[in-house]
Short mmCIF file of C-alpha atoms in Angstrom, two decimals:
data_model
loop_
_atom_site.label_atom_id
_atom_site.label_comp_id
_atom_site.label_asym_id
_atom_site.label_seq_id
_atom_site.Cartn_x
_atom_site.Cartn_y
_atom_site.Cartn_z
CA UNK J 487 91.63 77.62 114.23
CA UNK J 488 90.64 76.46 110.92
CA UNK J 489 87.07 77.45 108.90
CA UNK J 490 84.34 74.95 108.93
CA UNK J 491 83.03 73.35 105.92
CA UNK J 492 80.10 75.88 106.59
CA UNK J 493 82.07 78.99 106.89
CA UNK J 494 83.91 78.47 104.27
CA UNK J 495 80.47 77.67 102.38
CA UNK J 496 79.15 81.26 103.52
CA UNK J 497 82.65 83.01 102.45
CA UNK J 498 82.05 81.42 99.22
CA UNK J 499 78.41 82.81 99.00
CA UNK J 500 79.05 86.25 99.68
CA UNK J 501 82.00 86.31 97.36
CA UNK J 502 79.88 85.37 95.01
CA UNK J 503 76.99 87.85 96.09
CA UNK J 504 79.69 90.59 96.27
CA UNK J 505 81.62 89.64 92.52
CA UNK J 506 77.94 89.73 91.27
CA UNK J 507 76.79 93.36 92.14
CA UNK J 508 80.38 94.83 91.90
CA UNK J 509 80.30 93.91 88.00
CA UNK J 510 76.82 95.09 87.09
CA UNK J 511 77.66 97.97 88.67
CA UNK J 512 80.78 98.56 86.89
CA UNK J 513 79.03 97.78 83.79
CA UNK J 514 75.88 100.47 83.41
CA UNK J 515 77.30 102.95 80.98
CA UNK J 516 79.96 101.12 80.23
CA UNK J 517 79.81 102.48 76.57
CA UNK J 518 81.22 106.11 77.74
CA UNK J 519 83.46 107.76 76.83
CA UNK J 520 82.52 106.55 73.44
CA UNK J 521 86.22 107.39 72.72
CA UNK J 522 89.59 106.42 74.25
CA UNK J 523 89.68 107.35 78.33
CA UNK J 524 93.25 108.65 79.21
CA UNK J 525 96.13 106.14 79.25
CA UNK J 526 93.17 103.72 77.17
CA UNK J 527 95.07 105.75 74.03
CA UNK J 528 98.18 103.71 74.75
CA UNK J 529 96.80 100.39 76.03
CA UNK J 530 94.12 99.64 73.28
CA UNK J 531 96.05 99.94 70.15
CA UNK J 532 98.29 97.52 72.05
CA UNK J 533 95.99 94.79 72.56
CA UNK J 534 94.53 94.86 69.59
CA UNK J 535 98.32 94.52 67.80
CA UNK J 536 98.47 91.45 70.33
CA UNK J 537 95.17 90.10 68.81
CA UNK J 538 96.43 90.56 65.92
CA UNK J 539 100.28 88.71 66.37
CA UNK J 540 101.72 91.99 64.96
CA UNK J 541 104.74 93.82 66.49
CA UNK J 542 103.94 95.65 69.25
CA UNK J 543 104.16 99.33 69.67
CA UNK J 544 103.77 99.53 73.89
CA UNK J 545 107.22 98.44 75.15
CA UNK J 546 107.15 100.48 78.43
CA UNK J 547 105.23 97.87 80.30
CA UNK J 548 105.07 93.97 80.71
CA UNK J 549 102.38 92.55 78.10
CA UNK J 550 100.19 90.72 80.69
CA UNK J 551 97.60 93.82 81.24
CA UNK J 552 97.37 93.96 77.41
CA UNK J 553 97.00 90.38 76.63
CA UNK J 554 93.77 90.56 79.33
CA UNK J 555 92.43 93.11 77.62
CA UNK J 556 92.78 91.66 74.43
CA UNK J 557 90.34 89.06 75.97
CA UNK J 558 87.52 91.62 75.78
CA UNK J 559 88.49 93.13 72.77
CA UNK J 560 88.31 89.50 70.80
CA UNK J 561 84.89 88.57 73.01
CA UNK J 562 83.06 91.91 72.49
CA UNK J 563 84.60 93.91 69.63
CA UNK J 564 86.89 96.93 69.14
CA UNK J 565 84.08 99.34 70.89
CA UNK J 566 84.32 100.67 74.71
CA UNK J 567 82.71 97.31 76.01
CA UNK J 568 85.18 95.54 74.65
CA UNK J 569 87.81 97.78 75.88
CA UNK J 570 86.41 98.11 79.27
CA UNK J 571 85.07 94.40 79.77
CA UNK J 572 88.22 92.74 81.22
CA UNK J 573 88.65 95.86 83.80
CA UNK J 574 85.17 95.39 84.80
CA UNK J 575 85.71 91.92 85.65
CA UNK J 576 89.28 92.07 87.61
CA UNK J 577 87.56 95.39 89.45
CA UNK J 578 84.72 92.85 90.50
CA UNK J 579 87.85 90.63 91.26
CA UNK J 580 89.46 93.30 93.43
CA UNK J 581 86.29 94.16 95.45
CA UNK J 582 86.27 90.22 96.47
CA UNK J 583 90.17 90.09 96.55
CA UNK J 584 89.94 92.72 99.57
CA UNK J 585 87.10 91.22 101.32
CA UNK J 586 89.30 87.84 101.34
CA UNK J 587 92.11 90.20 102.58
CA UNK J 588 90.42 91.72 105.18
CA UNK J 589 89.10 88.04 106.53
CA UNK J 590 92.35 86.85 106.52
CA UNK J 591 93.49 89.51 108.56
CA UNK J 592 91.07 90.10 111.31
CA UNK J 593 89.34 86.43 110.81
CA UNK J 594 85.82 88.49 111.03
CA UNK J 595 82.78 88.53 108.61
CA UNK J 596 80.99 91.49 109.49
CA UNK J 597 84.55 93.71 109.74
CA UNK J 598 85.23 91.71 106.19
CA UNK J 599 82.03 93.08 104.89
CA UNK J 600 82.70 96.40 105.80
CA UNK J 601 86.03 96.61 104.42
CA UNK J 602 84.71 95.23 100.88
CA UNK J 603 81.97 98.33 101.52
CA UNK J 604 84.10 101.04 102.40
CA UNK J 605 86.39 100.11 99.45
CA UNK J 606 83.03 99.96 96.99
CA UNK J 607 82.19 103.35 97.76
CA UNK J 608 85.59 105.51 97.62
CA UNK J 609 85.20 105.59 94.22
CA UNK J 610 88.78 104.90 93.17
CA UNK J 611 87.83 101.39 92.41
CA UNK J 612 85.11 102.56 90.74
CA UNK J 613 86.81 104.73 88.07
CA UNK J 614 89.81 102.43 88.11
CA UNK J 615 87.45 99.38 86.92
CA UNK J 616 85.55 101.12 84.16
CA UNK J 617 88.89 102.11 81.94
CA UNK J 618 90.90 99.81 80.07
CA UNK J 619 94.34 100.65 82.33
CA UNK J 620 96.62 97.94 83.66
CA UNK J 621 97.10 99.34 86.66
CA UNK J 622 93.71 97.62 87.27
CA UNK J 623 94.66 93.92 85.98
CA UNK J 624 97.73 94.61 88.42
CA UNK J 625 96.18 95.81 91.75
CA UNK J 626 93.76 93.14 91.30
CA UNK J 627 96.30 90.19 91.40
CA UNK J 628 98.26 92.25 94.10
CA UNK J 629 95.30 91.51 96.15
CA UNK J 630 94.73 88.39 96.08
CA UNK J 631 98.46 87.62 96.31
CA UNK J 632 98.16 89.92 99.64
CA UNK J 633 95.33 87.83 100.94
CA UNK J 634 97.12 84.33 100.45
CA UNK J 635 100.01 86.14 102.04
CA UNK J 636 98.16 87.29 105.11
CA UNK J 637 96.56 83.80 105.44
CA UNK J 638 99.73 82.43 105.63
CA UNK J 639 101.08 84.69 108.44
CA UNK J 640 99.72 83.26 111.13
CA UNK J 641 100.47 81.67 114.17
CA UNK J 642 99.48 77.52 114.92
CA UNK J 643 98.95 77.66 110.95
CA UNK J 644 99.51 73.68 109.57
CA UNK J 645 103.35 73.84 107.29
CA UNK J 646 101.60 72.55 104.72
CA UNK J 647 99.35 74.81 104.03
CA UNK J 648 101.63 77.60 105.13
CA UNK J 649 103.88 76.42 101.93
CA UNK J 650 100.93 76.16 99.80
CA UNK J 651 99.74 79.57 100.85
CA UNK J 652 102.97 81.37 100.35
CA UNK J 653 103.70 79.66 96.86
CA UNK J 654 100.30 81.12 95.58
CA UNK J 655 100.62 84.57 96.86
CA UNK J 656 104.15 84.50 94.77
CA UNK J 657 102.74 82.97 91.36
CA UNK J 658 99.81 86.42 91.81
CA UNK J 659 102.56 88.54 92.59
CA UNK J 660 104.81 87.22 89.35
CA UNK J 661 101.39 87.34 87.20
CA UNK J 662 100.85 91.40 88.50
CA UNK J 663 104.29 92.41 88.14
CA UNK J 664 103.81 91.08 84.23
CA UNK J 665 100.72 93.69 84.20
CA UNK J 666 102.83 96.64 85.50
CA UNK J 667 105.95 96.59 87.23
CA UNK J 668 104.45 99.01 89.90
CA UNK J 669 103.65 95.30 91.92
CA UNK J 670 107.61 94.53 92.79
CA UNK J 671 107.14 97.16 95.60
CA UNK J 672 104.73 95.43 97.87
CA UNK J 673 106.42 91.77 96.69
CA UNK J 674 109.58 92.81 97.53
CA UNK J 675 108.04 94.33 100.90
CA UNK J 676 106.52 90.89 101.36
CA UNK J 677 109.79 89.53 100.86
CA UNK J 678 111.48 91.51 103.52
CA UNK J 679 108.78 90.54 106.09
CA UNK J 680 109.04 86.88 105.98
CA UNK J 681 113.39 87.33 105.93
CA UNK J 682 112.77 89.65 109.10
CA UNK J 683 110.39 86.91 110.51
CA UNK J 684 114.20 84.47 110.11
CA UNK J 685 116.39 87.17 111.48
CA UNK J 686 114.16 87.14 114.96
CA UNK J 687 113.77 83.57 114.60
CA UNK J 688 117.44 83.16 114.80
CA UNK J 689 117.67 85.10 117.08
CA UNK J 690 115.05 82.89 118.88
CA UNK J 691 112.90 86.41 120.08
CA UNK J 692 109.94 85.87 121.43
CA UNK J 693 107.39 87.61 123.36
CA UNK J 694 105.63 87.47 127.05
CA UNK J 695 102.73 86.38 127.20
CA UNK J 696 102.19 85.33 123.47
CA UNK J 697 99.00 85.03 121.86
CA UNK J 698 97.36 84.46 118.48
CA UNK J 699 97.21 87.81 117.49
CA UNK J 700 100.44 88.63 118.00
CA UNK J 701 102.28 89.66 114.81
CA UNK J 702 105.07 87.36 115.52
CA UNK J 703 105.60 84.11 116.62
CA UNK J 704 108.92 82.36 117.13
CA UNK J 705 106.49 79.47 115.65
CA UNK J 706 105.43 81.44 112.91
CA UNK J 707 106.44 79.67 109.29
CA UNK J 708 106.16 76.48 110.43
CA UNK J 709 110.11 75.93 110.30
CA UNK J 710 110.68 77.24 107.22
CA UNK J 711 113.62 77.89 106.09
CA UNK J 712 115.25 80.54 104.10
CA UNK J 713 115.54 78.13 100.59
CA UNK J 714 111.80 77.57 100.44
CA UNK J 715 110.77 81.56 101.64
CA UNK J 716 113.05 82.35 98.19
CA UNK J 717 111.43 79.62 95.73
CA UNK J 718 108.29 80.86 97.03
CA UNK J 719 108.29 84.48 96.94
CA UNK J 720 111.27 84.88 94.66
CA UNK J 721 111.88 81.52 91.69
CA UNK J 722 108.28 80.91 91.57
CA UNK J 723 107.44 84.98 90.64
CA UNK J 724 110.42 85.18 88.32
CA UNK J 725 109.09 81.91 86.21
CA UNK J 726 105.48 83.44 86.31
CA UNK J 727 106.73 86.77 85.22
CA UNK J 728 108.45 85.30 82.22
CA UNK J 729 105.66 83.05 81.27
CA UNK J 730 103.90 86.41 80.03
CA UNK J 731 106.34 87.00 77.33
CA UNK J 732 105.58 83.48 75.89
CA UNK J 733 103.21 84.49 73.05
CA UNK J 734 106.02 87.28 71.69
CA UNK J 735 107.43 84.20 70.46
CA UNK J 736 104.17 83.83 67.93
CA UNK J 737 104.26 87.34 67.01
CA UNK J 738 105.24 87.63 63.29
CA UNK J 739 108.24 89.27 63.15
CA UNK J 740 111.35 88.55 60.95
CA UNK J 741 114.05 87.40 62.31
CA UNK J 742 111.34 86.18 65.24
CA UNK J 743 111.88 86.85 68.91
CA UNK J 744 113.54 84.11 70.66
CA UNK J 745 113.61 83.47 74.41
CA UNK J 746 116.60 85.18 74.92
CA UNK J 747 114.89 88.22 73.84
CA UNK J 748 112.92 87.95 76.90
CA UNK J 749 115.84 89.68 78.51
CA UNK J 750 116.72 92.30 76.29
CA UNK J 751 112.85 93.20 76.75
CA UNK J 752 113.46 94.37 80.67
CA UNK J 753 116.55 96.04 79.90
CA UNK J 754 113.95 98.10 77.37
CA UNK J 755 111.52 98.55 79.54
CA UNK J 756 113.76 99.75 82.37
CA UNK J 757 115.62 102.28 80.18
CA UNK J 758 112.15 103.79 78.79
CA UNK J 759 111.17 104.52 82.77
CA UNK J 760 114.41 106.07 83.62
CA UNK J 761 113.64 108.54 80.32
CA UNK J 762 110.26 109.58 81.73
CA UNK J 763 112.36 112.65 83.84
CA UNK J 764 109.90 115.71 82.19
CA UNK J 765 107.18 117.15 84.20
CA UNK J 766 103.76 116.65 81.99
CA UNK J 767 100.30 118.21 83.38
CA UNK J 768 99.00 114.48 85.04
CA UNK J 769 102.59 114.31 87.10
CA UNK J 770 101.81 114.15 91.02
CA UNK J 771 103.47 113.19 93.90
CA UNK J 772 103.03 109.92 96.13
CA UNK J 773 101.98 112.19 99.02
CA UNK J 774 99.23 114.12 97.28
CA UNK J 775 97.16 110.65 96.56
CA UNK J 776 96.04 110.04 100.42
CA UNK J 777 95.75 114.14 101.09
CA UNK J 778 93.22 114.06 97.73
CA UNK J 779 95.57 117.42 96.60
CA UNK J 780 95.95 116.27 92.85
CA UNK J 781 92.91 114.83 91.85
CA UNK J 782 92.36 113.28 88.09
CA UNK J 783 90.16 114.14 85.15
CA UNK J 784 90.42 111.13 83.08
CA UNK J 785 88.30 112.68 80.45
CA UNK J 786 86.43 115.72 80.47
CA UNK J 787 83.88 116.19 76.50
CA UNK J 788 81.25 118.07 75.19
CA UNK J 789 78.73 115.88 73.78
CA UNK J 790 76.25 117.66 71.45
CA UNK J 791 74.87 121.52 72.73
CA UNK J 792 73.47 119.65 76.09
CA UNK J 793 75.94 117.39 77.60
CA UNK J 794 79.35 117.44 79.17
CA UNK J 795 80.76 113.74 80.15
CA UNK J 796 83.61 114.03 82.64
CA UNK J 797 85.78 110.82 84.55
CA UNK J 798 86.91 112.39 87.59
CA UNK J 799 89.60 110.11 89.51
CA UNK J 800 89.69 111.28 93.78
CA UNK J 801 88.89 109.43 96.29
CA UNK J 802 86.78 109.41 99.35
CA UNK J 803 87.57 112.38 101.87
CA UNK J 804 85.89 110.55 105.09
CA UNK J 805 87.64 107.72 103.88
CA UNK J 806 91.03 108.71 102.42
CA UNK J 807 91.61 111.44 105.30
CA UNK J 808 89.72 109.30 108.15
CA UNK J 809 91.71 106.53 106.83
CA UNK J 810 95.25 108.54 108.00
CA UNK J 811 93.59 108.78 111.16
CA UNK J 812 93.05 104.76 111.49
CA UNK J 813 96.47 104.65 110.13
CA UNK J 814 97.50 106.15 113.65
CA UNK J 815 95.44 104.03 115.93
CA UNK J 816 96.96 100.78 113.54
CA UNK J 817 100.50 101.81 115.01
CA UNK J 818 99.61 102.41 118.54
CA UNK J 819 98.03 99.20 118.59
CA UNK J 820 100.84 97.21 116.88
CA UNK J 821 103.24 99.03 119.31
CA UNK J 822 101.24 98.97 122.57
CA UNK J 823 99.21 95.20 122.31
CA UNK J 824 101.39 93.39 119.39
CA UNK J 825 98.63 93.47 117.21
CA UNK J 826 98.75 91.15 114.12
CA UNK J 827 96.09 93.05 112.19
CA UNK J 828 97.11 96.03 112.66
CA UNK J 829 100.83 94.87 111.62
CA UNK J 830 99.82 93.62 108.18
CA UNK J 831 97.34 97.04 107.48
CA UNK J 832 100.58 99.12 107.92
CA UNK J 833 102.74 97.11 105.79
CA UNK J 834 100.13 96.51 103.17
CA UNK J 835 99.87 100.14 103.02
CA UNK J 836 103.32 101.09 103.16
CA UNK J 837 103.42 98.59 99.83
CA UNK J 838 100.75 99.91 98.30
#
């Protein structure tokens, strides 16, 4: 069943309504720190070397994330605003991106709208869009790549727009990967569920009783075939990716870069993670993030004889620990009823 004219009129609205208060509340006090916040040490003097077409100095990461925030540097001046500016914006971005998501998925504005709350008030999105990091920039696009995704994975769904669907959700996933290369796990987990969605197809599975909210359909895809899942989700991300390196080719440098240097640039980038093997103080595991054990001061200074300013990264405990709970009922009711929503919750969290 498609939206109406009208609903999609009212999704519009409360985007809108939603993008609106997310940023001006990301934006009061905007101006502290007054000094670099964590990774912000790395990230600024980067963008501002990309402002300024000079050789730059943070080769560990794509430039995408840097060039943004070189946006708000340019706009608003080398000051926190101006740091901070762009994140405010694609953390404004995110709170709408998931609200998108989470009508895509169970195809319900109130449970949309409750989502987009939840998410506003477990304070990781917060922090996250109030600090010039590109791990911001990069969930943000992940998001919205996730939502066109999740449209598209649907049942009864016309090929067209199935195609159309899937080709955007690969350009956002190409454009966050060029932010942080943290975003190939859930693309390439993306990638793997459409290819398993062909295996059962060929296969020619199918289910009793089907129903729309199954999570699989031997309809599902509209017939489409494994050439067009790859230029979608795999040739269409690639060419993205790489358009991000375009502006090296302006930077003044002698001999210049060249587009074959685009290459040489990910075989950089991959050595400098593999050297990151030390243990350092902010090091934590992938298991303590949803327990809340390793929690995050971003910054922690003594302002004058009367304040202390602190950034303090955790997230929710009703939520992060309830949220394990939910994670539960989500397989029981993929496993017992076949449930398409709670299918795409557990892989989007598996990829994220």
């Amino acid at each position: 069943m498609q939206a109406s004219k009208a609903g999609i009129k009212r999704l519009i609205i409360i985007s809108a309504v939603l993008f609106v208060a997310a940023q001006t509340l990301f934006l009061i006090n905007i101006q502290f720190p007054k000094g670099h916040n964590f990774d912000e040490f790395h990230y600024v003097p980067s963008a501002k070397q990309f402002l300024a077409m000079t050789e730059n100095q943070n080769w560990e990461h794509p430039p995408l994330g840097k060039m943004i925030m070189a946006v708000g540097i340019s706009a608003l001046g080398d000051r926190p605003i101006g740091w901070r500016v762009m994140s405010t914006f694609f953390g404004a971005l995110t709170l709408v991106g998931l609200f998108i998501l989470a009508f895509a998925i169970f195809r319900n504005e109130q449970t949309a709208l409750f989502a987009a709350a939840i998410t506003l008030v477990n304070n990781l999105l917060y922090v996250q869009s109030r600090i010039g990091m590109l791990d911001t920039f990069m969930f943000a696009l992940l998001v919205w790549g996730l939502a066109a995704f999740a449209a598209a994975w649907r049942t009864g769904l016309n090929p067209a727009r199935t195609r159309l669907l899937l080709a955007l959700a690969g350009m956002l996933f190409g454009f966050a990967t060029a932010c942080k290369w943290a975003a190939v796990v859930p693309w390439a987990i993306c990638i793997i569920l459409l290819m398993s969605v062909k295996l059962l197809q060929s296969w020619k599975t199918s289910f009793g009783g089907q129903s729309d909210d199954d999570w699989y359909s031997p309809g599902m895809l509209g017939g489409m075939g494994v050439f067009r899942i790859m230029l979608y989700l795999v040739v269409i991300p690639v060419f993205v990716y790489f358009l991000a390196f375009i502006p090296f080719l302006f930077i003044h440098k002698v001999p210049p870069y060249s587009v074959l240097d685009f290459f040489s640039m990910q075989t950089r980038m991959w050595d400098g993670q593999q050297r990151v093997v030390t243990s350092h103080p902010y090091m934590s595991s992938w298991t303590q993030w949803p327990l809340l054990s390793r929690p995050i001061w971003y910054a922690f200074d003594k302002e004058g004889t009367d304040w202390v300013r602190g950034v303090f990264l955790v997230g929710n405990p009703l939520l992060m620990w309830g949220g394990l709970l939910a994670l539960l009922a989500c397989l029981w009711s993929w496993v017992a009823h076949r449930s398409r929503a709670a299918f795409l919750i557990l892989a989007f969290y598996a990829a994220l």
